[in-house]
Structures are given as C-alpha cells and as structure tokens.
Short mmCIF file of C-alpha atoms in Angstrom, two decimals:
data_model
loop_
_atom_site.label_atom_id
_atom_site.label_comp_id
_atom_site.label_asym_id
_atom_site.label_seq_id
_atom_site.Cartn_x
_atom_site.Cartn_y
_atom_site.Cartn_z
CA UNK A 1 62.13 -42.80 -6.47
CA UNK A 2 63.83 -39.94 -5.10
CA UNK A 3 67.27 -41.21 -4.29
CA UNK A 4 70.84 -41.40 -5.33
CA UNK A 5 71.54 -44.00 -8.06
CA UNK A 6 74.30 -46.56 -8.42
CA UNK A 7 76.15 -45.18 -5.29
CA UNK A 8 76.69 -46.20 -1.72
CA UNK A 9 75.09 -43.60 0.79
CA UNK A 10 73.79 -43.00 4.02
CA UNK A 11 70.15 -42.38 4.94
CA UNK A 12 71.39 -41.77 8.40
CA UNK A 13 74.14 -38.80 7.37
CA UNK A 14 72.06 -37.21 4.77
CA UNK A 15 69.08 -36.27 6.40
CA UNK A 16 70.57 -35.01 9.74
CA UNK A 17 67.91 -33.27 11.85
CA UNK A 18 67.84 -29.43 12.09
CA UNK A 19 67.19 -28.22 15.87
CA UNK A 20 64.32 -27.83 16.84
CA UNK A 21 62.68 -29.03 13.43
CA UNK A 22 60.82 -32.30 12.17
CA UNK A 23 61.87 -33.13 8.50
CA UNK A 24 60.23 -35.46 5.87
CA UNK A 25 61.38 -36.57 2.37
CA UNK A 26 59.10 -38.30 0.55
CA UNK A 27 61.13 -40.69 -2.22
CA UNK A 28 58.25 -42.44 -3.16
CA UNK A 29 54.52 -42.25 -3.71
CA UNK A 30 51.68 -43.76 -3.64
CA UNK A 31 49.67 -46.17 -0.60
CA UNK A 32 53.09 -47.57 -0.22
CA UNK A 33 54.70 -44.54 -0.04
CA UNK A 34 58.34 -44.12 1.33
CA UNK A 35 59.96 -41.18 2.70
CA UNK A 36 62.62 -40.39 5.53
CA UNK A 37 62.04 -38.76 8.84
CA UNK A 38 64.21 -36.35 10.85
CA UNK A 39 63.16 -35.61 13.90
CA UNK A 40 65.31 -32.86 16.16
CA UNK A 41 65.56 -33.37 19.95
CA UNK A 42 62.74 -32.85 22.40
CA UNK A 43 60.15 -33.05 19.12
CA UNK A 44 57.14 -35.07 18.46
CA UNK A 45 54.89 -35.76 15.46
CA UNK A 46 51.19 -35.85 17.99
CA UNK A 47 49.48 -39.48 18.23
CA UNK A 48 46.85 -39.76 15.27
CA UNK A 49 44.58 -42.14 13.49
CA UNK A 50 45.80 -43.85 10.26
CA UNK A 51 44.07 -46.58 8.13
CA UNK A 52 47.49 -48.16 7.01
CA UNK A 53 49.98 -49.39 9.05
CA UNK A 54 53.54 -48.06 9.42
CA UNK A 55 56.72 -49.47 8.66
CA UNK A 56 59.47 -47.56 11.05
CA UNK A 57 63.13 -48.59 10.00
CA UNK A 58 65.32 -46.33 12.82
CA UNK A 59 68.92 -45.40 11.69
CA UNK A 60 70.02 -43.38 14.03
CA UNK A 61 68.44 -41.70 17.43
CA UNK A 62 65.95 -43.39 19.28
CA UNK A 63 62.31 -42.76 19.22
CA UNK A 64 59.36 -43.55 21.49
CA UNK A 65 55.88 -45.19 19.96
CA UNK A 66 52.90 -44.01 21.92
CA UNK A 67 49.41 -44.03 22.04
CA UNK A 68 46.43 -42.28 24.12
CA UNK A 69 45.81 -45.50 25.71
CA UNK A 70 49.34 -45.77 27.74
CA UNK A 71 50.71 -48.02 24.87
CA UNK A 72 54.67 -46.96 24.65
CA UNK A 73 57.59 -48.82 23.00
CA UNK A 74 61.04 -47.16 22.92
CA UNK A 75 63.10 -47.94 19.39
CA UNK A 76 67.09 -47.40 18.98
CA UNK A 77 69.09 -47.11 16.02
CA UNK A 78 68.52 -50.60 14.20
CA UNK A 79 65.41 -51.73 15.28
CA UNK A 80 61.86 -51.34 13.29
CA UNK A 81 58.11 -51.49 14.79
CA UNK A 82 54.92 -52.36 12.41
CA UNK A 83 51.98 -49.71 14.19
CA UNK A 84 48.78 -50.60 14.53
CA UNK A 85 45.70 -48.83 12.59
CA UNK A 86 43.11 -47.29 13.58
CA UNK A 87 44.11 -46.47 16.75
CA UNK A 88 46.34 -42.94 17.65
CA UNK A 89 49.70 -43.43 17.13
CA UNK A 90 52.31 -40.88 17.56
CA UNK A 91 56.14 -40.67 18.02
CA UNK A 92 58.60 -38.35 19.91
CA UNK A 93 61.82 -38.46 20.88
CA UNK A 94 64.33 -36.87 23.69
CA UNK A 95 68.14 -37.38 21.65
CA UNK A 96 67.15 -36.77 18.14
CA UNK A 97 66.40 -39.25 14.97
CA UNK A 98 66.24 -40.46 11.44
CA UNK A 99 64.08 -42.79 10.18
CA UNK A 100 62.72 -44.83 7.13
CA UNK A 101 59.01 -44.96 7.00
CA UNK A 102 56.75 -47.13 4.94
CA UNK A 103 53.03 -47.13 4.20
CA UNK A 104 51.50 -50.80 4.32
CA UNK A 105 48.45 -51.13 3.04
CA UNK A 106 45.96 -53.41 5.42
CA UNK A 107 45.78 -56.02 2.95
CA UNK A 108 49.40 -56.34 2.17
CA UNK A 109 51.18 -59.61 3.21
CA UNK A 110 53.35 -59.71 6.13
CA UNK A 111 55.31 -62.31 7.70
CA UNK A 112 54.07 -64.18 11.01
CA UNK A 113 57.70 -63.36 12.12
CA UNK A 114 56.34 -59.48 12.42
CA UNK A 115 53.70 -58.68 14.30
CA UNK A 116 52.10 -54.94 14.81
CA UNK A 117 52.69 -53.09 17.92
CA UNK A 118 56.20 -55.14 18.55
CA UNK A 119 59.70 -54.04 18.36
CA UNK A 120 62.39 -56.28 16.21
CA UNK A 121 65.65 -55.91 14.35
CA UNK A 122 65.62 -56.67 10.55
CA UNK A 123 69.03 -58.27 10.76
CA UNK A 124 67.65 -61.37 13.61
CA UNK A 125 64.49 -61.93 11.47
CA UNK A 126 66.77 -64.49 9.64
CA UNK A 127 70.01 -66.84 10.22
CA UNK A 128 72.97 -67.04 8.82
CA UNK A 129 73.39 -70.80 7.27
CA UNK A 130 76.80 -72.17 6.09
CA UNK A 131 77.58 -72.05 2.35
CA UNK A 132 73.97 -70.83 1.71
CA UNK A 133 71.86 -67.42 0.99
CA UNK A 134 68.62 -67.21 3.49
CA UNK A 135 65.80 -64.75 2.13
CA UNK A 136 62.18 -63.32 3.99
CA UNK A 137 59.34 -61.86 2.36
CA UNK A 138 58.82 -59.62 5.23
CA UNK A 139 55.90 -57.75 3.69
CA UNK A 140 55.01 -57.72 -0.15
CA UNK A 141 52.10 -57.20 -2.42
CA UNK A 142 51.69 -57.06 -6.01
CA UNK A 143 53.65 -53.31 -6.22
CA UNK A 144 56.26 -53.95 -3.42
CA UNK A 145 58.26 -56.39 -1.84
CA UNK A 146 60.23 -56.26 1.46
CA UNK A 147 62.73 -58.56 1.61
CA UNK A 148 65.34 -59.50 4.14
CA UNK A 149 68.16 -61.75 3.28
CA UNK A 150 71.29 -63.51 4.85
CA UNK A 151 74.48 -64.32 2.82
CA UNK A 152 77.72 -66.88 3.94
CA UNK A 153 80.69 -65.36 3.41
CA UNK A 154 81.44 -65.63 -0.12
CA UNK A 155 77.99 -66.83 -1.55
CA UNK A 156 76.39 -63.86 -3.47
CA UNK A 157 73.98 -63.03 -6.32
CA UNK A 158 74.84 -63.23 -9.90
CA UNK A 159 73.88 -60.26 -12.41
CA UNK A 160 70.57 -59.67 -12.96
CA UNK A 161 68.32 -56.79 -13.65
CA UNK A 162 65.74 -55.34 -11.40
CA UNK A 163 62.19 -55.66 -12.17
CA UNK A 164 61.58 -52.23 -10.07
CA UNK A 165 63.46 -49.31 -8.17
CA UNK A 166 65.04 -51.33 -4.79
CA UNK A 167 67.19 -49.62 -1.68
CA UNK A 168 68.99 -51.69 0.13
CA UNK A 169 69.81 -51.51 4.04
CA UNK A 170 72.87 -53.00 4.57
CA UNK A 171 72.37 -54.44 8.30
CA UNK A 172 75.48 -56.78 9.33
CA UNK A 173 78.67 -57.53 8.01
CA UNK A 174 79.93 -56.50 4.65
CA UNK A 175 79.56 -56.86 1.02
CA UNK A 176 79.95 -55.78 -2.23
CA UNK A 177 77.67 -54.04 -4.94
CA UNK A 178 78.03 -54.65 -8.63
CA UNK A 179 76.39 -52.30 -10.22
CA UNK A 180 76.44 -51.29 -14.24
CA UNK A 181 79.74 -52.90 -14.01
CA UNK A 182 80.87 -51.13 -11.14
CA UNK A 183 81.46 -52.41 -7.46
CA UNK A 184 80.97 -50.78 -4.19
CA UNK A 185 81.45 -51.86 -1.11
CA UNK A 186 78.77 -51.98 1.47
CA UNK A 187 78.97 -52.22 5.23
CA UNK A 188 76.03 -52.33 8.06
CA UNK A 189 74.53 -48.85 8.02
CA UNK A 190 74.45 -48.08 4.85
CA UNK A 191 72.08 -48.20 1.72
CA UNK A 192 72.31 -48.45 -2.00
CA UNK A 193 69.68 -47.30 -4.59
CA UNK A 194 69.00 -49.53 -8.12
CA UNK A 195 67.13 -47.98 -10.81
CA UNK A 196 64.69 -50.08 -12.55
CA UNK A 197 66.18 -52.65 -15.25
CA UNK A 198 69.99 -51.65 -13.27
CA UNK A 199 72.15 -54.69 -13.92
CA UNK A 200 73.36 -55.77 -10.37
CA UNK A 201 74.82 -58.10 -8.55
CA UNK A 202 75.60 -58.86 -4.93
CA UNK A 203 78.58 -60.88 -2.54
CA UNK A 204 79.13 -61.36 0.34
CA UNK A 205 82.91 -60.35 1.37
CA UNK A 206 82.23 -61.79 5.35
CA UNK A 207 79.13 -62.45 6.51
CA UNK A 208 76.61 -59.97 5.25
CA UNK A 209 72.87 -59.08 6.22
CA UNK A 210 70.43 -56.86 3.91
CA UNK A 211 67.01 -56.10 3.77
CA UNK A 212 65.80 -54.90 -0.49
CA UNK A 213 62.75 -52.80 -0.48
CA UNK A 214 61.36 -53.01 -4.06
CA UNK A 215 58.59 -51.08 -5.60
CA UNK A 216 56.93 -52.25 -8.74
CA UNK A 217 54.69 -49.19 -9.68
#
C-alpha cells in the first residue's frame, strides 16, 4: 500500500485538487483496489459501465452520482454511496473534491445496513454503547475487510499485530494510536496507515468513531 506509515495524516490535505484537473492515486491493487480521487471544480469523470461496485468515502467537497437514466444523488464531505454495476455511473462536481474509492467485487459481503445506489455516513452505521466497543463488517471477503467500529470513552484495543496493511478513518470524536510504541492522537478527519505485522493499539480519549479498511493480499 502506497501510504504513509505509523503517522497521523490527512487524505483530505494531501491530495488537494489542481484547477481544472481530475487526480487519482492508486495505493492499492488488485479487484479491490484503493486509490484517492481529486476532482477540481466544474469537472466530471463521464457516466460508464463497471462490473464491480464502488465504494465512495467523500472527505472533503461534495460530489454528484449520476446516471443516463436521471438517477442523481448529491454526497458532502462525510458521507459514502455503494454504486450500482452494470449500469453508467459517473460523478461530477461544482465546488471541488477528494475522495476514497474502493473496488468491491460482486461477490464480496456487504452489510444489509448498506445498500447500492443509497447515500449514508460511516460514523451512524453503528451506536455508541456505554462501557463497550461496537464493531460492523461493512463489506469483507477473504482479502479485505471493512470495518466500522464505535468506542466509549476510555474502552480501547490492546496491542496486537495486524494480519494485513489497514487505514483508518477516524470519523467522530477522538482517540489515540499506539503504534511501535508510539502514540498519536487521532481526531474525526483524519487517517492512520499500519503496515502489516505493525504492533498497535487503540483508545478511546472521548467518544471515538473509526472505520479500518484491511487488505489481506
């Protein structure tokens, strides 16, 4: 994976668009590929046919979702759509944004919570419980897992090493990052990159929201 390692950063602030341009980074490949979109104002990537869906993650800008047929749904910074396949699907925008974007395979498993074709925010797919950690396989198959998970203040994860490369998208609240014996503090907005077999750990300082995207190839 293409990415900073064992630092907080910003998906957001390092892929700023360029006028006039639309950027792609490609961090990781494969038919779950993931790669970051920048898209300047007043551009548009034209509607097309794909055999996979799309995972859009928006984090910053707003974007529109349209099709040939009149289908249109407008996503802001924080909110995610699942497109539909075989069908055009294209995406524009009038301000300007960045992105995530992830490749899911047809077959991949995906939560009833998350249907294609419908807007939804990461951070309300699951509830904050007293004194407990709450975790959703949003998506996952046997080289990736998508996970979303909610942590009480002061509950948190306890060193362990990852199986595969992860980022995490810190979505609400804040927490901190152990990793390699180092913390960093994480707040909504911003992401953190494990390498595989990186000893980490996770708390939560307040309330605190992420969603781990793992890859297992």
């Amino acid at each position: 994976m293409k990415e900073k390692v064992g630092e907080v950063f910003s998906i957001a602030q390092d892929n700023k668009p360029v006028p006039g341009c639309t950027i792609s980074k490609e961090i990781h490949g494969g038919e779950n590929y993931i790669a970051y979109f920048s898209l300047a104002k007043a551009t548009d990537i034209s509607a097309e046919i794909y055999p996979y869906h799309k995972l859009l993650i928006i984090a910053e800008g707003s974007v529109e979702i349209y099709g040939t047929d009149g289908f249109s749904k407008k996503l802001k910074s924080g909110e995610c759509i699942v497109t539909d396949t075989d069908v055009p699907v294209g995406i524009r925008t009038s301000e300007g944004a960045v992105y995530t974007e992830i490749a899911l395979r047809r077959d991949d498993k995906m939560n009833e919570a998350v249907r294609a074709g419908e807007v939804f925010k990461l951070a309300e797919l699951v509830p904050y419980q007293d004194g407990k950690i709450v975790n959703m396989d949003v998506v996952h198959n046997d080289k990736m897992k998508f996970v979303v998970m909610a942590f009480d203040e002061g509950t948190g994860l306890s060193e362990h090493a990852a199986p595969g490369e992860a980022i995490i998208f810190a979505l609400d609240g804040e927490g901190i990052i152990g990793y390699e014996g180092k913390e960093h503090p994480i707040k909504a907005g911003e992401n953190f990159h494990f390498a595989k077999e990186g000893i980490h750990s996770v708390k939560a300082i307040k309330k605190f929201k992420m969603a781990l995207l793992l890859t297992l190839e």
